[in-house]
XYZ file of C-alpha atoms in Angstrom:
459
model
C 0.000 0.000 0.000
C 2.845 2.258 0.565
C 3.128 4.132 -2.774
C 7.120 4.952 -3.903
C 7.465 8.579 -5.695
C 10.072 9.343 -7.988
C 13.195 11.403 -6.536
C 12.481 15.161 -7.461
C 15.137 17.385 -8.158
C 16.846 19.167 -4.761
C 14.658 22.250 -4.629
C 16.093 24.919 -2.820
C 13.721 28.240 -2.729
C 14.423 31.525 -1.312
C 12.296 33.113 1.425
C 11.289 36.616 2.089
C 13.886 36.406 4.942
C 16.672 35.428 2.212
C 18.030 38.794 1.174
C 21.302 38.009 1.251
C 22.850 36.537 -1.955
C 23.002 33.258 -2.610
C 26.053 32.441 -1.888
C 25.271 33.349 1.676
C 22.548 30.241 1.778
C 22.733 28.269 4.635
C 23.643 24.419 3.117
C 22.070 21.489 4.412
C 24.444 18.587 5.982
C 25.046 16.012 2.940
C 24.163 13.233 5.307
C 20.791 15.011 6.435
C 20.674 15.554 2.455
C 20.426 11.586 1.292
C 18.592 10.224 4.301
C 15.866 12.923 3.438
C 16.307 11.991 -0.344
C 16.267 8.305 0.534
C 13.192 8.985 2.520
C 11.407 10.354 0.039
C 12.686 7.900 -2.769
C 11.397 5.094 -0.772
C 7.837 6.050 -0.040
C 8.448 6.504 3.714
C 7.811 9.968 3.558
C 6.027 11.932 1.092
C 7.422 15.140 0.689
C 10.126 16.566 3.405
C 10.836 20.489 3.589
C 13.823 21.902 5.521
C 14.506 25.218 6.291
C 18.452 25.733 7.918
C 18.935 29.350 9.657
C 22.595 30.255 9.691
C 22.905 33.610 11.446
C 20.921 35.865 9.170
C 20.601 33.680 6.526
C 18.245 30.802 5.787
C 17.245 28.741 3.033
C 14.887 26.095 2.473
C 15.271 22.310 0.704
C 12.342 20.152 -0.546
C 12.634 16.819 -1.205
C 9.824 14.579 -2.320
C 5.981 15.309 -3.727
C 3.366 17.255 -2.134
C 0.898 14.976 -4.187
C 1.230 11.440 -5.458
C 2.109 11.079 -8.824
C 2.744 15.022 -9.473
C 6.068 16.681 -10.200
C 4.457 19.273 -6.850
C 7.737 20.182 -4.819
C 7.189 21.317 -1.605
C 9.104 24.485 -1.077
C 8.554 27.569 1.908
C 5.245 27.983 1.322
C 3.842 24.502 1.367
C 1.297 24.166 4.371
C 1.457 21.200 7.235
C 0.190 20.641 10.377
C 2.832 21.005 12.781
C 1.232 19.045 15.669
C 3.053 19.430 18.947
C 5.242 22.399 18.439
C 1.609 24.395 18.603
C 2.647 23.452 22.261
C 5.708 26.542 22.119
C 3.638 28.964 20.570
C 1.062 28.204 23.803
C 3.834 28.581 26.220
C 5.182 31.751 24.380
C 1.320 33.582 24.306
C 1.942 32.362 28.537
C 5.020 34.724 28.403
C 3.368 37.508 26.832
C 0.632 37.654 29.216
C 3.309 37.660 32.127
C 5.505 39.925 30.679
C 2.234 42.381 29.929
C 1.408 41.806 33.827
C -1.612 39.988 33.146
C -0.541 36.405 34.534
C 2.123 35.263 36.613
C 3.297 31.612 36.120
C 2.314 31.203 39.489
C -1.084 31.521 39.476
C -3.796 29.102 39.838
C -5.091 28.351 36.949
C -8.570 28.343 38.228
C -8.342 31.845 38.762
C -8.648 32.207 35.091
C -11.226 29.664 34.573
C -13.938 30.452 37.295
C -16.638 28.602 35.607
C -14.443 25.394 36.058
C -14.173 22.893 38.649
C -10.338 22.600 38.730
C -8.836 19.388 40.045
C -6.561 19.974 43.390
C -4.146 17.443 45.629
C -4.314 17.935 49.430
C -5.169 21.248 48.872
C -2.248 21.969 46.267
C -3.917 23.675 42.900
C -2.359 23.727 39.545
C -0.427 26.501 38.565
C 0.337 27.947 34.814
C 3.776 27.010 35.230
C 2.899 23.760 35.822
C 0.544 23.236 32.751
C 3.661 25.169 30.506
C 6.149 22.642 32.437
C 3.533 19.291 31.787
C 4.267 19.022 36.332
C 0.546 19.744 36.199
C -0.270 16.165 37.602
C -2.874 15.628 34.282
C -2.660 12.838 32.273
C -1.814 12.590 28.293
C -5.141 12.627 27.795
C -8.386 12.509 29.421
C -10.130 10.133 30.334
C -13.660 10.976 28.506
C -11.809 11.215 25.477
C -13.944 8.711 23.335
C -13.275 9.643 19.706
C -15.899 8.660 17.277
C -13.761 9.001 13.751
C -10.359 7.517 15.115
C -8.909 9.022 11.690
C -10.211 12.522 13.403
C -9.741 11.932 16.848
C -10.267 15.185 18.459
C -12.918 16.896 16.224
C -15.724 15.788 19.178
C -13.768 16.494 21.542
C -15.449 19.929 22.454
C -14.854 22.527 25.825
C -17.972 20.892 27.511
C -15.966 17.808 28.232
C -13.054 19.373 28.866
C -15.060 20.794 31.914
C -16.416 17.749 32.451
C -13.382 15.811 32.592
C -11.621 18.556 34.871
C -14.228 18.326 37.285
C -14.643 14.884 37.876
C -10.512 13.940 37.486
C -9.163 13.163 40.602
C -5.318 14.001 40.527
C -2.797 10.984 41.199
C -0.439 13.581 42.257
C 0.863 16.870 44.049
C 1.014 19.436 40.676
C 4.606 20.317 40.485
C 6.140 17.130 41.614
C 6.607 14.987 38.633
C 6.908 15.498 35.122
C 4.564 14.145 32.916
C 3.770 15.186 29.619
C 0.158 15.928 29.172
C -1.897 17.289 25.620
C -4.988 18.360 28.014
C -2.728 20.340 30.400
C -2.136 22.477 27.190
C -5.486 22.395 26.208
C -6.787 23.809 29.292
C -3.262 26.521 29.609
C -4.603 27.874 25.832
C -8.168 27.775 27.379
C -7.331 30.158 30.417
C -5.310 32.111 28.293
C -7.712 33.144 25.798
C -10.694 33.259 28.840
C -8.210 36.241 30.898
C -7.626 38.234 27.350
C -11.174 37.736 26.614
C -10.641 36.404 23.484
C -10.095 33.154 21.270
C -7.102 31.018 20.952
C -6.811 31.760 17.648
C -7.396 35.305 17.808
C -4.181 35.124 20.562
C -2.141 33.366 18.274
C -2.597 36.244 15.419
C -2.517 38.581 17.347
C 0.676 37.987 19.532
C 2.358 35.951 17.255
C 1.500 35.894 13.711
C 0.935 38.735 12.698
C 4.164 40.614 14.382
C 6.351 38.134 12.761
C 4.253 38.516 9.629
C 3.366 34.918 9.194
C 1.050 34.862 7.148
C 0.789 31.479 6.627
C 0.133 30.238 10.498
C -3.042 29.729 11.648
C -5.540 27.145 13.800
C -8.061 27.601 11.483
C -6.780 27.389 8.010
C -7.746 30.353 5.523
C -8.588 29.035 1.882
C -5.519 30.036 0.206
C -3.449 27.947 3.066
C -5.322 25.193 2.076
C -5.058 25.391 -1.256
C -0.939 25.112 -0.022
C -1.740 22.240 2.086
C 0.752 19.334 1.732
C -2.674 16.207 2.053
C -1.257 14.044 5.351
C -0.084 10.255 5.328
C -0.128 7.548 7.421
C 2.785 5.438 7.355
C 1.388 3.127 5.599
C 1.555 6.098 3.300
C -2.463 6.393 3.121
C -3.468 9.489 2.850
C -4.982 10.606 5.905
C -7.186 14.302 6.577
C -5.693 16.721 8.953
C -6.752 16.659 12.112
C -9.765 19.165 13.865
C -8.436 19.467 17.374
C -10.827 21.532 18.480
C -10.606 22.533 21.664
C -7.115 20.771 22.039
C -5.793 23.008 19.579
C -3.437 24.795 21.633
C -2.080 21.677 22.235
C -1.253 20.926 18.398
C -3.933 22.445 15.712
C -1.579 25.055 14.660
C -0.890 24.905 10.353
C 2.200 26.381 9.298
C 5.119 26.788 6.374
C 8.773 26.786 6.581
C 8.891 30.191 5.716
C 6.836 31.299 9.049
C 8.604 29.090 10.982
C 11.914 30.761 9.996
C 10.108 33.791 11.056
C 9.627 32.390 14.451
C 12.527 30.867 15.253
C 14.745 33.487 14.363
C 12.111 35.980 16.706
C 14.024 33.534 19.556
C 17.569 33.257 17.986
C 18.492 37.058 17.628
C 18.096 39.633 21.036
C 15.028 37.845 21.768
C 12.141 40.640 23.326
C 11.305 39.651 26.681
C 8.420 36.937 25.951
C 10.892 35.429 23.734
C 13.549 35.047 26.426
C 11.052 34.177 28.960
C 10.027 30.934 27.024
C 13.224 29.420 26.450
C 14.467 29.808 30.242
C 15.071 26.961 31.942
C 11.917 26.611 34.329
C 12.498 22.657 35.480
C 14.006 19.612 35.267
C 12.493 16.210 33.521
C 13.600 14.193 35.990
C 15.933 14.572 39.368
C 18.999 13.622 37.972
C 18.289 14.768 33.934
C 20.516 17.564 32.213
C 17.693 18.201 30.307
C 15.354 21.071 31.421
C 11.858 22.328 30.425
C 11.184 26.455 29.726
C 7.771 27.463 28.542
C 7.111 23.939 26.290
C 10.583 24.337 24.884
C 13.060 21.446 26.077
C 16.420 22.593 26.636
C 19.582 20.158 26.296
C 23.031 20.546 25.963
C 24.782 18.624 22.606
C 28.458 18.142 21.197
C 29.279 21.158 23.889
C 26.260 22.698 22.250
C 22.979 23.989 24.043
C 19.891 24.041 22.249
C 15.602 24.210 22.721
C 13.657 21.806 20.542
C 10.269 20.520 20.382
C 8.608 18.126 17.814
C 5.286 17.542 16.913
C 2.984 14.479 15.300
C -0.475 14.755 13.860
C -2.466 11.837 12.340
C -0.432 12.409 9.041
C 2.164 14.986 9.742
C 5.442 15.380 11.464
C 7.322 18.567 12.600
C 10.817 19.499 14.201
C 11.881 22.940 15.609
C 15.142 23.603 17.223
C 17.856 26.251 17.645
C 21.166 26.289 19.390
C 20.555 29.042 21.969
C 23.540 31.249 20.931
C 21.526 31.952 18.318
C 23.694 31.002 15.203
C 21.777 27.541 13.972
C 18.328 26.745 13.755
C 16.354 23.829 11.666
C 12.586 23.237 10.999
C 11.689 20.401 9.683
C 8.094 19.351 7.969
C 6.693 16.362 6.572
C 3.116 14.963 5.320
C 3.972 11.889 6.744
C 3.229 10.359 10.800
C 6.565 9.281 11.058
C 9.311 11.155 13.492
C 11.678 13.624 11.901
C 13.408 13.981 14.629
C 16.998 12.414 14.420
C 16.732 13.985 10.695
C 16.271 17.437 12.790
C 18.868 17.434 15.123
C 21.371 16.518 12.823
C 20.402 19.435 10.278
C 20.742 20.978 13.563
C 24.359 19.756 14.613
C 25.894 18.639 11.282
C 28.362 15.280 12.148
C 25.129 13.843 14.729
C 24.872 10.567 13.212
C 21.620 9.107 12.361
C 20.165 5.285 12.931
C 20.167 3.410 10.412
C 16.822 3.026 8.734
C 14.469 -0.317 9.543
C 13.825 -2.495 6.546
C 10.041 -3.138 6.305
C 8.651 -5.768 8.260
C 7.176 -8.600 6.499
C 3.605 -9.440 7.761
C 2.425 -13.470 8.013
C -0.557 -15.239 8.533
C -1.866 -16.605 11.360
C -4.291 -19.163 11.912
C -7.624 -17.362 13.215
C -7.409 -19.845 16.178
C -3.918 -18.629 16.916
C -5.225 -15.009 17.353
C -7.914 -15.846 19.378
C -5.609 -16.340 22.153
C -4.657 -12.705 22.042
C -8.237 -11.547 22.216
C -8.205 -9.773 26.196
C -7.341 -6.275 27.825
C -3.947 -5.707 28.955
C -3.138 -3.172 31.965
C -1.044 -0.905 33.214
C -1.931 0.552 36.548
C 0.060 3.772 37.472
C -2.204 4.371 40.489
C -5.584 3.294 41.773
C -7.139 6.219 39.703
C -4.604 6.271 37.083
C -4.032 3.324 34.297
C -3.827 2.589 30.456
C -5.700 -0.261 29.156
C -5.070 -1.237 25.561
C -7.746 -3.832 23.709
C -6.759 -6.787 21.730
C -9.810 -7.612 19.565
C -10.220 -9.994 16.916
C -11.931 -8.826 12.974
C -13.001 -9.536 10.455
C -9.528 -8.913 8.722
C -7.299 -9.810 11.883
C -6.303 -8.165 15.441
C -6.925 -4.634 16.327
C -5.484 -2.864 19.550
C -6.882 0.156 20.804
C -5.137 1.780 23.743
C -7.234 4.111 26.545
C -8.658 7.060 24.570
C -7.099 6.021 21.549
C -8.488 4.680 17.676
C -8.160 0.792 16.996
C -5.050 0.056 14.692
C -4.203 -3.158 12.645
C -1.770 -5.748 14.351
C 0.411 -7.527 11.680
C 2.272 -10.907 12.952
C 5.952 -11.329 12.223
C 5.993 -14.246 13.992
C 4.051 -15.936 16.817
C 3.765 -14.030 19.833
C 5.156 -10.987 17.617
C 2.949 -8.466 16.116
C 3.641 -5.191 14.691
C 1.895 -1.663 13.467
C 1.507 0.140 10.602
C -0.427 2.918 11.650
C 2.725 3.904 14.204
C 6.047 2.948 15.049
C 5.381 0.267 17.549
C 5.911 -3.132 18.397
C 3.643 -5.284 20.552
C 5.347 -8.943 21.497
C 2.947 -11.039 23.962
C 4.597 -13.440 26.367
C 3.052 -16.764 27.951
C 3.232 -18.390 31.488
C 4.473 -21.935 32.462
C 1.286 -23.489 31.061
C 1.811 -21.349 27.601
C -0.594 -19.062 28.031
C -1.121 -15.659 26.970
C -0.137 -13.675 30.604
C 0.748 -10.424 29.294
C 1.982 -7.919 26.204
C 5.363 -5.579 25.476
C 4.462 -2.581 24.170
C 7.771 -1.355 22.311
C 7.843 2.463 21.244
C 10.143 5.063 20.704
C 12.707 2.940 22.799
C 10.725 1.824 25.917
C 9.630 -0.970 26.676
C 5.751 -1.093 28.494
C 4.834 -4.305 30.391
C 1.461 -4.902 30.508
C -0.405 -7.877 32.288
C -3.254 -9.539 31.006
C -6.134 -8.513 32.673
C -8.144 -11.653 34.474
């Protein structure tokens, strides 16, 4: 199913920020060069833009097809979904309020939300810093998140059940204690944001944001001529997939964008940042106790090669995004792709040239499975972080083979490699079930992104 393109020539297309001469053009890392050439040769991605910011000069390389079959290059004006790194632009509308004196990170968020019932621990509330830092004690997401189009996952999810889950969640936690990354924490910081200007999110996000940095192109809610720009989204099965409606999770990751904006924002960071701008990228908190890497306003901080630099990345159903820039300012990378697959070892070695990337999987090879065989699979396997905290993912067995569905979360196809070892196609993931003495199915192994995730059978 996964369609192969043609390479396309190297595009590389000048911006409105490019006024230099072209000599001056910031080049692109020949190693980051033929893994993003590769990737688009192969089908893996559809069509990859990078824009490189080398002091004051920046330049932007396509690589692939905005549309199947079409000689389309994607170039600085090309439209995606950039997912997660909404997340900064959320935490940098934060520091504008507190800079203007109309927030401080300390206060309670329900002080901006009075027609909410806010969650609380012993008495200990949840402050803005902590929904900008994800120590806000809130899970990923909530737990009356019940999608009804799993290919549009957050289009129903609507601010009535955002209340609704806020006022019934009991928190596992003190807020400030622990980091844990959370998409409803944002929700709800965008939420309180836009409730103390008296406005809407996206009417924050143009106003603050956009529109100073004159990007044009950079919006929640797509105007018709940035859709007519809009690079369609993939799975990675390389399906094409719609964008997703997030609704009222949108400052958590609606925000559309091109690489020419996102030079614009970056380099608003890079170059004698204004106060918001240096407010967002200070350190705020650690991830852990004993980790090097700290948290500002969304932006994660980390230290490289004798190198310091903020990044954040971002998925949608059928889009991936990278931001980062080395916080002396000389070096920043964007990457953007119409494909759900990560970007971001591609990223960070735009980002520091010589960072070597992994080499990339071969495609598994799916086989069949007696229907018998599957059967076996067919339970709920859980994870219990707490008494009122826990992930439950669903094996189920169709018409056309096993389906897992984690809490809150769309079914997805499982594809055996071998028995006992099943893999997706709708994510990166990996899913190997083991047996007890008597050879029975006693629990799963949930492999992403590098971690392992035991999860017991449920009786």
């Amino acid at each position: 199913m996964t369609p192969t393109f043609a390479l396309l020539p190297l595009c590389l297309i000048g911006t409105a920020a490019l006024a230099a001469p072209a000599l001056a053009a910031p080049t692109l890392d020949d190693a980051v060069r033929q893994r993003a050439e590769e990737l688009t040769r192969t089908g893996l991605h559809s069509s990859i833009v990078i824009a490189v910011i080398d002091g004051k000069h920046s330049a932007v390389y396509g690589f692939g097809s905005v549309h199947a079959g079409k000689n389309a290059k994607p170039g600085a004006d090309t439209v995606y979904q950039i997912g997660s790194v909404t997340k900064t632009m959320t935490g940098l509308l934060l520091a504008h309020a507190v800079v203007d004196g109309k927030v401080t990170l300390e206060e309670p968020v329900a002080a901006l939300l009075p027609g909410y019932t806010m969650p609380a621990f012993d008495g200990k509330t949840i402050s803005l810093l902590d929904l900008a830092t994800h120590y806000s004690a809130l899970p990923r997401l909530p737990d009356n998140f019940a999608p009804k189009d799993p290919a549009n996952p957050y289009a129903d999810y609507t601010e009535a059940k955002q209340r609704q889950f806020l006022a019934a969640y009991q928190l596992p936690r003190a807020p400030g204690s622990v980091f844990d990354y959370s998409n409803i924490g944002y929700a709800v910081l965008g939420t309180a944001l836009a409730a103390r200007a008296g406005s809407s999110y996206e009417a924050l996000l143009q106003s603050r944001i956009a529109v100073p940095l004159g990007m044009r192109s950079t919006s929640n809610t797509p105007t018709h001529g940035m859709l007519t720009r809009l690079a369609p989204g993939h799975l990675l099965t390389g399906e094409p997939t719609p964008a997703w409606d997030l609704n009222v999770v949108a400052p958590a990751g609606g925000v559309y964008s091109s690489a020419r904006d996102m030079i614009a924002y970056l380099q608003a960071y890079m170059f004698k940042p204004l106060r918001p701008y240096a407010l967002a990228i200070k350190p705020q908190r650690p991830l852990a106790p004993d980790s090097e890497t700290k948290i500002g306003l969304a932006w994660l901080l980390e230290q490289q090669q004798g190198q310091g630099y903020a990044w954040h990345s971002g998925q949608t159903g059928g889009y991936t995004s990278y931001a980062a820039f080395t916080t002396d300012g000389k070096r920043g990378v964007v990457v953007l792709t119409n494909t759900a697959r990560t970007v971001d070892a591609l990223g960070l070695s735009a980002l520091l040239p010589g960072t070597p990337l992994p080499p990339l999987k071969k495609p598994q090879v799916a086989i069949e499975l007696p229907r018998a065989t599957l059967a076996e699979y067919v339970a709920d396997y859980v994870l219990e972080h707490s008494p009122d905290e826990h992930f439950t993912l669903t094996v189920s067995l169709g018409k056309h083979g096993l389906e897992a569905a984690g809490t809150g979360v769309g079914s997805a196809p499982l594809f055996a490699s071998a028995k006992d070892q099943f893999f997706f196609r709708a994510i990166e993931a990996e899913l190997v079930f083991t047996r007890d003495a008597a050879g029975k199915v006693a629990g799963a192994v949930l492999r992403q992104g590098g971690q392992d995730v035991v999860l017991p059978r449920k009786p």
